[in-house]
CSV table of C-alpha atoms and ligand atoms in Angstrom, one decimal:
chain,number,residue,atom,x,y,z
A,1,MET,CA,41.3,-56.9,-2.2
A,2,LYS,CA,43.4,-60.0,-1.4
A,3,LYS,CA,44.7,-58.6,1.9
A,4,ASN,CA,41.2,-58.3,3.3
A,5,ILE,CA,40.3,-60.7,6.1
A,6,GLN,CA,37.5,-62.3,4.2
A,7,ASN,CA,40.0,-63.3,1.4
A,8,MET,CA,42.4,-65.0,3.7
A,9,ASP,CA,42.2,-68.6,4.9
A,10,VAL,CA,41.8,-68.0,8.6
A,11,LYS,CA,39.8,-71.1,9.4
A,12,ASN,CA,41.0,-72.9,12.5
A,13,LYS,CA,44.1,-70.7,12.6
A,14,ARG,CA,45.8,-68.9,15.5
A,15,ILE,CA,45.2,-65.2,15.0
A,16,VAL,CA,47.1,-62.2,16.4
A,17,LEU,CA,44.5,-59.5,16.3
A,18,ARG,CA,45.5,-55.9,16.7
A,19,VAL,CA,42.7,-53.6,17.7
A,20,ASP,CA,42.4,-50.0,18.9
A,21,TYR,CA,41.0,-50.2,22.5
A,22,ASN,CA,42.5,-46.8,23.4
A,23,VAL,CA,39.3,-45.8,25.2
A,24,PRO,CA,38.7,-43.2,27.9
A,25,ILE,CA,38.7,-44.8,31.3
A,26,GLN,CA,37.9,-43.0,34.6
A,27,ASN,CA,38.1,-44.9,37.9
A,28,GLY,CA,38.0,-48.2,36.1
A,29,GLN,CA,34.9,-47.2,34.2
A,30,ILE,CA,34.9,-47.0,30.4
A,31,MET,CA,33.5,-43.6,29.4
A,32,ASP,CA,33.0,-44.4,25.7
A,33,ASP,CA,33.0,-47.9,24.4
A,34,SER,CA,32.5,-47.1,20.7
A,35,LYS,CA,36.0,-48.3,19.7
A,36,ILE,CA,35.4,-51.7,21.5
A,37,LYS,CA,32.0,-52.1,19.7
A,38,GLU,CA,33.7,-51.3,16.4
A,39,SER,CA,36.0,-54.3,16.7
A,40,LEU,CA,33.1,-56.8,17.2
A,41,ASP,CA,32.5,-57.6,13.5
A,42,THR,CA,36.0,-58.8,13.0
A,43,ILE,CA,36.1,-60.8,16.3
A,44,GLN,CA,32.8,-62.4,15.6
A,45,TYR,CA,33.9,-63.4,12.1
A,46,LEU,CA,37.1,-65.0,13.5
A,47,LEU,CA,35.0,-66.8,16.1
A,48,ALA,CA,32.7,-68.2,13.4
A,49,GLU,CA,35.8,-69.3,11.5
A,50,ASN,CA,36.9,-71.4,14.6
A,51,CYS,CA,40.0,-69.3,15.3
A,52,LYS,CA,42.1,-69.0,18.4
A,53,ILE,CA,42.4,-65.3,19.0
A,54,VAL,CA,45.2,-63.4,20.7
A,55,ILE,CA,44.2,-59.7,21.1
A,56,LEU,CA,46.7,-56.9,21.2
A,57,SER,CA,46.0,-53.2,21.9
A,58,HIS,CA,47.6,-50.1,23.3
A,59,LEU,CA,46.0,-47.8,25.9
A,60,GLY,CA,47.3,-44.3,26.7
A,61,LYS,CA,51.0,-43.6,26.9
A,62,ILE,CA,53.3,-45.4,29.3
A,63,LYS,CA,56.2,-43.4,30.7
A,64,SER,CA,56.4,-44.6,34.3
A,65,GLU,CA,55.4,-47.5,36.6
A,66,GLU,CA,52.4,-45.4,37.8
A,67,ASP,CA,51.1,-45.2,34.2
A,68,LYS,CA,50.9,-49.0,34.2
A,69,LEU,CA,48.4,-48.9,37.1
A,70,LYS,CA,46.4,-46.2,35.2
A,71,TYR,CA,46.4,-47.8,31.8
A,72,THR,CA,45.7,-51.5,32.3
A,73,LEU,CA,43.5,-53.1,29.7
A,74,GLU,CA,41.8,-55.3,32.3
A,75,PRO,CA,38.5,-53.2,32.4
A,76,VAL,CA,38.4,-53.4,28.6
A,77,ALA,CA,38.7,-57.2,28.7
A,78,ASN,CA,35.8,-57.3,31.2
A,79,HIS,CA,33.7,-55.1,29.0
A,80,LEU,CA,34.5,-57.1,25.9
A,81,LYS,CA,33.3,-60.2,27.8
A,82,LYS,CA,29.9,-58.6,28.3
A,83,LEU,CA,29.6,-57.3,24.8
A,84,LEU,CA,30.5,-60.7,23.2
A,85,ASN,CA,28.9,-62.8,25.9
A,86,THR,CA,31.8,-65.1,25.9
A,87,GLU,CA,34.9,-65.6,28.1
A,88,ILE,CA,37.8,-63.3,27.5
A,89,TYR,CA,41.0,-64.6,29.2
A,90,PHE,CA,43.2,-61.7,30.2
A,91,THR,CA,46.9,-61.9,31.0
A,92,LYS,CA,49.2,-59.3,32.5
A,93,ASP,CA,52.0,-60.9,30.4
A,94,ILE,CA,53.1,-59.3,27.2
A,95,LEU,CA,56.5,-60.9,26.7
A,96,SER,CA,57.7,-64.2,28.2
A,97,PRO,CA,58.1,-67.9,27.4
A,98,ASP,CA,55.1,-68.6,29.7
A,99,LEU,CA,52.9,-66.5,27.4
A,100,VAL,CA,53.9,-68.7,24.5
A,101,ASN,CA,52.8,-71.7,26.4
A,102,ARG,CA,49.5,-70.1,27.4
A,103,VAL,CA,48.8,-69.2,23.7
A,104,LEU,CA,49.6,-72.7,22.6
A,105,GLN,CA,46.9,-74.0,25.0
A,106,LEU,CA,44.2,-71.9,23.4
A,107,GLN,CA,41.3,-73.8,22.1
A,108,PRO,CA,39.3,-72.9,19.0
A,109,LYS,CA,36.9,-69.9,19.7
A,110,GLU,CA,38.9,-68.9,22.7
A,111,ILE,CA,40.1,-65.4,23.2
A,112,LEU,CA,43.2,-64.3,25.1
A,113,MET,CA,43.8,-60.5,25.6
A,114,LEU,CA,47.3,-59.4,26.5
A,115,GLU,CA,48.0,-56.4,28.7
A,116,ASN,CA,48.6,-53.0,27.1
A,117,THR,CA,51.3,-53.3,24.4
A,118,ARG,CA,52.8,-50.0,25.5
A,119,PHE,CA,53.8,-51.6,28.8
A,120,ALA,CA,56.8,-52.6,26.7
A,121,ASP,CA,57.5,-48.8,26.4
A,122,TYR,CA,58.7,-48.5,30.0
A,123,PRO,CA,61.6,-48.3,30.5
A,124,ASP,CA,62.8,-49.1,27.0
A,125,ARG,CA,60.2,-47.8,24.4
A,126,LEU,CA,60.3,-51.2,22.7
A,127,GLU,CA,56.7,-51.0,21.3
A,128,SER,CA,56.9,-47.4,20.1
A,129,SER,CA,60.4,-47.8,18.6
A,130,ASN,CA,59.2,-50.9,16.7
A,131,ASP,CA,61.8,-53.2,18.4
A,132,ALA,CA,62.4,-56.1,16.0
A,133,GLN,CA,62.6,-58.8,18.7
A,134,LEU,CA,59.4,-57.7,20.3
A,135,ALA,CA,57.6,-57.6,16.9
A,136,MET,CA,58.9,-61.1,16.1
A,137,PHE,CA,57.8,-62.4,19.5
A,138,TRP,CA,54.3,-61.1,19.0
A,139,ALA,CA,54.3,-62.5,15.5
A,140,SER,CA,55.3,-65.9,16.8
A,141,LEU,CA,52.0,-66.0,18.8
A,142,GLY,CA,50.0,-66.5,15.7
A,143,ASP,CA,49.7,-68.0,12.2
A,144,ILE,CA,48.1,-64.9,10.8
A,145,PHE,CA,48.2,-61.2,11.8
A,146,VAL,CA,44.9,-59.4,11.5
A,147,ASN,CA,45.2,-55.6,11.9
A,148,ASP,CA,41.9,-53.8,12.7
A,149,ALA,CA,43.4,-50.9,14.7
A,150,PHE,CA,42.4,-48.1,12.3
A,151,GLY,CA,43.3,-45.5,14.9
A,152,SER,CA,46.9,-46.6,15.0
A,153,LEU,CA,47.6,-47.0,11.3
A,154,HIS,CA,49.7,-43.8,11.2
A,155,ARG,CA,52.1,-45.3,13.7
A,156,THR,CA,55.1,-47.6,13.1
A,157,HIS,CA,55.0,-49.5,16.3
A,158,ALA,CA,55.9,-53.2,16.9
A,159,SER,CA,52.3,-54.4,17.5
A,160,ASN,CA,50.8,-52.9,14.4
A,161,TYR,CA,53.6,-52.3,11.9
A,162,GLY,CA,56.4,-54.6,13.0
A,163,ILE,CA,54.4,-57.8,13.2
A,164,ALA,CA,53.2,-57.6,9.6
A,165,LYS,CA,56.8,-58.2,8.5
A,166,TYR,CA,56.9,-61.7,10.0
A,167,ILE,CA,53.7,-63.5,9.4
A,168,PRO,CA,51.0,-63.4,6.7
A,169,SER,CA,48.8,-60.4,7.4
A,170,CYS,CA,45.5,-58.9,6.5
A,171,ILE,CA,43.1,-56.1,7.5
A,172,GLY,CA,39.9,-56.4,9.4
A,173,PHE,CA,36.4,-55.0,8.7
A,174,LEU,CA,36.8,-51.7,10.6
A,175,ILE,CA,39.8,-50.7,8.6
A,176,GLN,CA,38.1,-51.7,5.4
A,177,LYS,CA,35.0,-49.6,6.3
A,178,GLU,CA,37.1,-46.6,7.3
A,179,ILE,CA,39.2,-46.6,4.1
A,180,PHE,CA,36.2,-47.2,1.9
A,181,SER,CA,34.3,-44.2,3.5
A,182,LEU,CA,37.3,-41.9,3.3
A,183,ASP,CA,38.2,-42.9,-0.2
A,184,LYS,CA,34.6,-42.2,-1.3
A,185,LEU,CA,34.8,-38.8,0.3
A,186,ILE,CA,38.1,-37.9,-1.3
A,187,PHE,CA,37.8,-39.4,-4.7
A,188,ASN,CA,34.2,-39.2,-5.5
A,189,PRO,CA,32.3,-36.6,-3.4
A,190,LYS,CA,28.9,-35.4,-4.5
A,191,ARG,CA,29.3,-31.7,-5.1
A,192,PRO,CA,29.3,-29.1,-3.8
A,193,PHE,CA,31.8,-30.6,-1.4
A,194,VAL,CA,32.3,-28.3,1.6
A,195,VAL,CA,35.2,-28.9,4.0
A,196,VAL,CA,35.1,-27.3,7.5
A,197,MET,CA,38.4,-27.0,9.3
A,198,GLY,CA,38.3,-25.8,12.9
A,199,GLY,CA,39.9,-26.9,16.2
A,200,ALA,CA,43.2,-26.1,17.7
A,201,LYS,CA,46.2,-27.6,15.9
A,202,VAL,CA,46.8,-25.9,12.6
A,203,ASP,CA,50.5,-27.0,12.6
A,204,ASP,CA,49.4,-30.7,12.4
A,205,LYS,CA,46.8,-30.0,9.8
A,206,ILE,CA,48.5,-27.9,7.1
A,207,GLU,CA,49.0,-30.9,4.9
A,208,LEU,CA,45.4,-31.9,5.2
A,209,ILE,CA,44.3,-28.4,4.3
A,210,GLU,CA,46.6,-28.3,1.3
A,211,ASN,CA,45.3,-31.6,0.1
A,212,LEU,CA,41.6,-30.9,0.7
A,213,ILE,CA,41.6,-27.4,-0.8
A,214,GLU,CA,42.4,-29.0,-4.2
A,215,LYS,CA,39.5,-31.5,-3.8
A,216,CYS,CA,36.7,-29.4,-2.3
A,217,ASP,CA,34.5,-26.6,-3.6
A,218,PHE,CA,34.5,-24.5,-0.4
A,219,LEU,CA,36.6,-24.5,2.7
A,220,LEU,CA,35.2,-22.9,5.8
A,221,PHE,CA,37.5,-22.0,8.7
A,222,GLY,CA,36.7,-21.9,12.4
A,223,GLY,CA,38.4,-22.3,15.8
A,224,GLY,CA,42.2,-21.8,16.2
A,225,ILE,CA,42.8,-22.4,12.6
A,226,ALA,CA,40.6,-19.5,11.6
A,227,ASN,CA,42.6,-17.4,14.1
A,228,THR,CA,45.8,-18.3,12.3
A,229,CYS,CA,44.3,-17.4,9.0
A,230,LEU,CA,43.2,-14.0,10.3
A,231,LYS,CA,46.7,-13.5,11.7
A,232,ALA,CA,48.1,-14.4,8.3
A,233,LEU,CA,45.9,-11.7,6.8
A,234,TYR,CA,47.3,-9.2,9.4
A,235,PHE,CA,44.1,-8.9,11.5
A,236,ASN,CA,44.6,-8.2,15.2
A,237,ILE,CA,43.7,-11.4,17.0
A,238,GLY,CA,44.8,-10.3,20.4
A,239,GLN,CA,45.8,-13.2,22.7
A,240,SER,CA,43.9,-15.8,20.6
A,241,LEU,CA,45.3,-19.3,20.0
A,242,ALA,CA,47.2,-19.3,16.7
A,243,SER,CA,50.3,-20.8,15.2
A,244,GLN,CA,53.6,-19.1,15.9
A,245,ASN,CA,55.3,-21.0,13.1
A,246,ASP,CA,56.2,-18.6,10.1
A,247,ASN,CA,56.3,-21.5,7.7
A,248,ILE,CA,52.7,-22.5,8.5
A,249,ILE,CA,51.6,-18.9,8.3
A,250,LYS,CA,53.2,-18.5,4.8
A,251,ARG,CA,51.6,-21.8,3.6
A,252,LEU,CA,48.2,-20.5,4.8
A,253,GLN,CA,48.7,-17.2,3.0
A,254,LYS,CA,49.5,-19.0,-0.2
A,255,ILE,CA,46.4,-21.2,0.2
A,256,MET,CA,44.2,-18.1,0.8
A,257,LEU,CA,45.8,-16.2,-2.1
A,258,HIS,CA,45.2,-18.9,-4.6
A,259,ASN,CA,41.8,-19.9,-3.5
A,260,LYS,CA,40.0,-16.7,-2.7
A,261,ASP,CA,36.6,-17.8,-4.0
A,262,LYS,CA,36.7,-21.1,-2.1
A,263,ILE,CA,37.5,-19.9,1.4
A,264,GLY,CA,35.2,-18.8,4.2
A,265,LEU,CA,36.6,-16.9,7.2
A,266,PRO,CA,34.7,-15.7,10.4
A,267,LEU,CA,33.1,-12.3,10.4
A,268,ASP,CA,32.6,-12.1,14.1
A,269,ALA,CA,33.5,-13.8,17.4
A,270,ILE,CA,32.7,-14.4,21.0
A,271,VAL,CA,35.8,-13.3,22.9
A,272,GLY,CA,37.2,-13.9,26.4
A,273,SER,CA,39.9,-11.8,27.9
A,274,SER,CA,43.4,-12.4,29.1
A,275,TYR,CA,42.9,-10.5,32.3
A,276,ASP,CA,39.3,-11.2,33.4
A,277,GLU,CA,38.0,-14.8,33.4
A,278,SER,CA,34.3,-13.8,33.5
A,279,TYR,CA,34.6,-11.5,30.5
A,280,VAL,CA,32.6,-12.6,27.5
A,281,LYS,CA,31.8,-10.3,24.7
A,282,TYR,CA,30.5,-10.3,21.1
A,283,LYS,CA,32.8,-8.6,18.6
A,284,THR,CA,33.1,-8.2,14.9
A,285,ILE,CA,36.5,-9.5,13.6
A,286,ASP,CA,37.9,-6.0,12.9
A,287,LYS,CA,37.3,-4.9,16.5
A,288,ILE,CA,39.4,-7.4,18.4
A,289,ASP,CA,41.5,-5.8,21.1
A,290,GLU,CA,45.0,-6.6,22.3
A,291,ASN,CA,43.7,-8.5,25.4
A,292,ASP,CA,40.8,-10.4,23.6
A,293,ILE,CA,40.9,-14.1,23.1
A,294,ILE,CA,38.7,-15.4,20.2
A,295,LEU,CA,36.9,-18.4,21.6
A,296,ASP,CA,33.9,-19.0,19.4
A,297,ILE,CA,32.3,-17.8,16.1
A,298,GLY,CA,29.4,-15.3,16.2
A,299,THR,CA,26.0,-15.2,14.5
A,300,LYS,CA,27.1,-13.3,11.4
A,301,THR,CA,29.6,-16.1,10.7
A,302,LEU,CA,27.0,-18.7,11.3
A,303,GLU,CA,24.7,-16.9,8.8
A,304,LYS,CA,27.4,-16.7,6.2
A,305,TYR,CA,28.4,-20.4,6.6
A,306,LYS,CA,24.8,-21.4,6.4
A,307,LYS,CA,24.6,-20.5,2.7
A,308,TYR,CA,27.4,-22.9,1.9
A,309,ILE,CA,26.1,-25.6,4.2
A,310,GLU,CA,22.5,-25.5,2.8
A,311,ASN,CA,23.7,-26.2,-0.7
A,312,ALA,CA,26.3,-28.7,0.1
A,313,LYS,CA,26.0,-32.4,-1.0
A,314,THR,CA,29.0,-33.6,0.9
A,315,ILE,CA,30.4,-32.0,4.1
A,316,PHE,CA,33.6,-33.0,5.8
A,317,ILE,CA,34.2,-31.5,9.3
A,318,ASN,CA,37.4,-31.5,11.3
A,319,GLY,CA,37.7,-29.5,14.5
A,320,THR,CA,35.2,-27.4,16.4
A,321,MET,CA,34.2,-23.8,15.8
A,322,GLY,CA,35.3,-22.8,19.3
A,323,LEU,CA,36.3,-23.8,22.8
A,324,TYR,CA,33.2,-25.9,23.0
A,325,GLU,CA,34.2,-27.6,26.3
A,326,ASN,CA,33.3,-24.3,28.0
A,327,ILE,CA,29.6,-23.7,27.8
A,328,LYS,CA,30.1,-20.0,27.3
A,329,PHE,CA,31.9,-20.7,24.0
A,330,ALA,CA,29.9,-23.8,22.9
A,331,ASN,CA,27.2,-22.1,21.0
A,332,GLY,CA,29.0,-21.7,17.6
A,333,THR,CA,29.9,-25.3,17.5
A,334,LYS,CA,26.4,-26.5,18.6
A,335,GLU,CA,24.6,-24.2,16.1
A,336,PHE,CA,26.9,-25.2,13.4
A,337,PHE,CA,26.5,-29.0,14.0
A,338,ASP,CA,22.7,-28.4,14.1
A,339,MET,CA,22.8,-26.6,10.8
A,340,ILE,CA,24.8,-29.4,9.2
A,341,SER,CA,22.6,-32.1,10.6
A,342,ASN,CA,19.6,-30.4,9.0
A,343,THR,CA,20.9,-30.8,5.5
A,344,SER,CA,20.5,-33.9,3.3
A,345,ALA,CA,24.3,-33.8,2.5
A,346,VAL,CA,26.6,-36.7,3.2
A,347,THR,CA,28.3,-35.6,6.5
A,348,ILE,CA,31.6,-37.0,7.6
A,349,VAL,CA,33.4,-36.1,10.8
A,350,GLY,CA,37.1,-36.8,11.2
A,351,GLY,CA,39.5,-36.2,14.1
A,352,GLY,CA,39.5,-37.3,17.8
A,353,ASP,CA,38.2,-34.2,19.5
A,354,SER,CA,35.8,-33.5,16.7
A,355,ALA,CA,34.2,-36.9,17.0
A,356,SER,CA,34.0,-36.4,20.8
A,357,ALA,CA,32.4,-33.0,20.3
A,358,VAL,CA,29.8,-34.4,17.9
A,359,LYS,CA,29.0,-37.2,20.5
A,360,ASN,CA,29.0,-34.9,23.6
A,361,LEU,CA,26.8,-32.3,22.0
A,362,GLY,CA,24.3,-35.0,21.0
A,363,PHE,CA,24.7,-35.1,17.3
A,364,ALA,CA,26.2,-38.6,16.9
A,365,SER,CA,23.2,-40.1,15.1
A,366,LYS,CA,22.7,-37.1,12.9
A,367,PHE,CA,25.9,-37.5,10.8
A,368,THR,CA,26.5,-40.0,8.1
A,369,TYR,CA,29.9,-41.2,9.2
A,370,ILE,CA,32.1,-40.5,12.2
A,371,SER,CA,35.6,-41.7,11.5
A,372,SER,CA,37.1,-43.5,14.5
A,373,GLY,CA,40.7,-42.6,13.6
A,374,GLY,CA,41.7,-39.2,14.9
A,375,GLY,CA,45.3,-38.8,13.8
A,376,ALA,CA,45.1,-41.8,11.4
A,377,THR,CA,42.0,-40.3,9.6
A,378,LEU,CA,43.7,-36.9,9.2
A,379,LYS,CA,47.0,-38.4,8.0
A,380,TYR,CA,45.1,-40.5,5.5
A,381,LEU,CA,43.1,-37.6,4.1
A,382,GLY,CA,46.2,-35.4,4.1
A,383,THR,CA,48.9,-37.7,2.6
A,384,ARG,CA,47.2,-41.0,2.0
A,385,ASN,CA,50.1,-42.6,3.6
A,386,LEU,CA,49.5,-44.9,6.5
A,387,PRO,CA,52.6,-46.9,7.3
A,388,ALA,CA,51.0,-49.8,9.2
A,389,LEU,CA,48.5,-50.2,6.3
A,390,GLU,CA,51.3,-50.1,3.7
A,391,ALA,CA,53.2,-52.7,5.7
A,392,ILE,CA,50.3,-55.1,5.0
A,393,LEU,CA,49.4,-54.1,1.5
A,394,GLU,CA,53.0,-54.2,0.3
A,395,GLU,CA,54.1,-57.2,2.2
A,396,ASP,CA,55.1,-59.7,-0.4
A,397,SER,CA,58.2,-61.2,1.1
A,398,ILE,CA,57.8,-62.3,4.7
A,399,GLU,CA,61.0,-62.5,6.7
A,400,THR,CA,61.5,-65.8,8.4
A,401,LEU,CA,61.0,-65.9,12.1
A,402,ASP,CA,64.2,-66.3,13.9
A,403,LEU,CA,63.7,-66.3,17.6
B,1,LIG,P1,40.7,-33.0,16.3
B,1,LIG,O1,41.2,-33.7,17.5
B,1,LIG,O2,39.3,-33.5,15.9
B,1,LIG,O3,41.6,-33.0,15.1
B,1,LIG,P2,41.4,-30.4,17.4
B,1,LIG,O4,42.0,-31.1,18.6
B,1,LIG,O5,42.2,-29.7,16.5
B,1,LIG,O6,40.4,-31.5,16.7
B,1,LIG,O7,40.3,-29.4,17.9
B,1,LIG,C1,39.4,-29.5,18.9
B,1,LIG,C2,39.8,-28.6,20.0
B,1,LIG,O8,40.0,-27.2,19.6
B,1,LIG,C3,38.8,-28.5,21.1
B,1,LIG,O9,39.4,-29.0,22.3
B,1,LIG,C4,38.5,-27.0,21.2
B,1,LIG,O10,38.4,-26.5,22.6
B,1,LIG,C5,39.7,-26.3,20.6
B,1,LIG,N1,39.4,-25.0,20.1
B,1,LIG,C6,38.6,-24.7,19.1
B,1,LIG,N2,38.5,-23.4,18.8
B,1,LIG,C7,39.3,-22.8,19.7
B,1,LIG,C8,39.7,-21.5,20.0
B,1,LIG,N3,39.2,-20.4,19.3
B,1,LIG,N4,40.6,-21.3,21.0
B,1,LIG,C9,41.1,-22.3,21.7
B,1,LIG,N5,40.8,-23.6,21.5
B,1,LIG,C10,39.9,-23.8,20.5
B,2,LIG,MG1,42.6,-33.2,19.0
């Protein structure tokens, strides 16, 4: 594709590189550096092409001055320095004439990382509202814009969407890899293709479910999504997490009605209770009481799902089978991941918490592909529309920079 980085003439150019360094940081320590590592291919390519590189990324959400202390990118710059074994210049500046001068002084193969782009969100939400002046300013820092922030492609912010309007733009290697893997999954899966939908937020995932039910051979439900399905079928789910939105419930009813032979629902559960924190009980799904909270799947469900998993050639997983963060309710998710990792199927995990669950429970190396995108992955699989990607692919007339 002509908008891929390898098809652009980037040699000796000044590059504005947007990455996704929205990594978990505690007390200045980076808890998971996978997103940083995933950006290295593109950075190394640009270094080899003798580029001057200005790196942009967001981190967290900035709604106050205190957030700015919490979400500085400085620890990320230090970590990147170690990973690349090269100097990374870091500036607290994101918008000033001095910054332009600093960028103009960059030498080939030098990297300057700016502070968190979302610092422009307080007090005025300039980044998140795609402020045109801000996008133009950041565009003015480079000859070419390279977007490799796959995790932000569903956003229309100044630093990832806005810039692409003003200078020639292309996509980096991480975005190419992600899109290639997800396209293969959606358009050409080896069959049987089994989709597993669990986790919490059914309201955000209904489009994804509606899209995937058309493409897959079987869809197995777990977690809060399964609760909502059971509720939609008039089971008593007690105090369990479920959607309260009638429209979502109706859409789920329709999906279940039209795809009876494709859908798997839990037969049993591990429940907690709304009035006793230490209460943990095994129950079949037809025996849930008013005060019960379904927090994990049980062994009968695992047995049932095993039959689908064993025969699958492609498995896509989003969400967990239960509240896996609490050890009492982690078994279903753990056993399920174990079952999946023992098949020869192509296994793909999408979703922010799902990816963390796979890593935290020790299955990272057992899956074929863990998508780094969270919301972007789900949006792409649901609607195939990623605005910041479209901004690059469709960009044929570049507006002139007028600062
Ligand atoms: P992703 O971020 O990968 O799209 P979600 O955020 O939807 O996934 O799902 C993961 C979260 O769902 C986990 O934090 C987990 O605790 C929660 N979860 C799963 N099952 C239940 C349940 N039965 N009740 C409450 N929370 C649940
Ligand atoms: Mg989540």
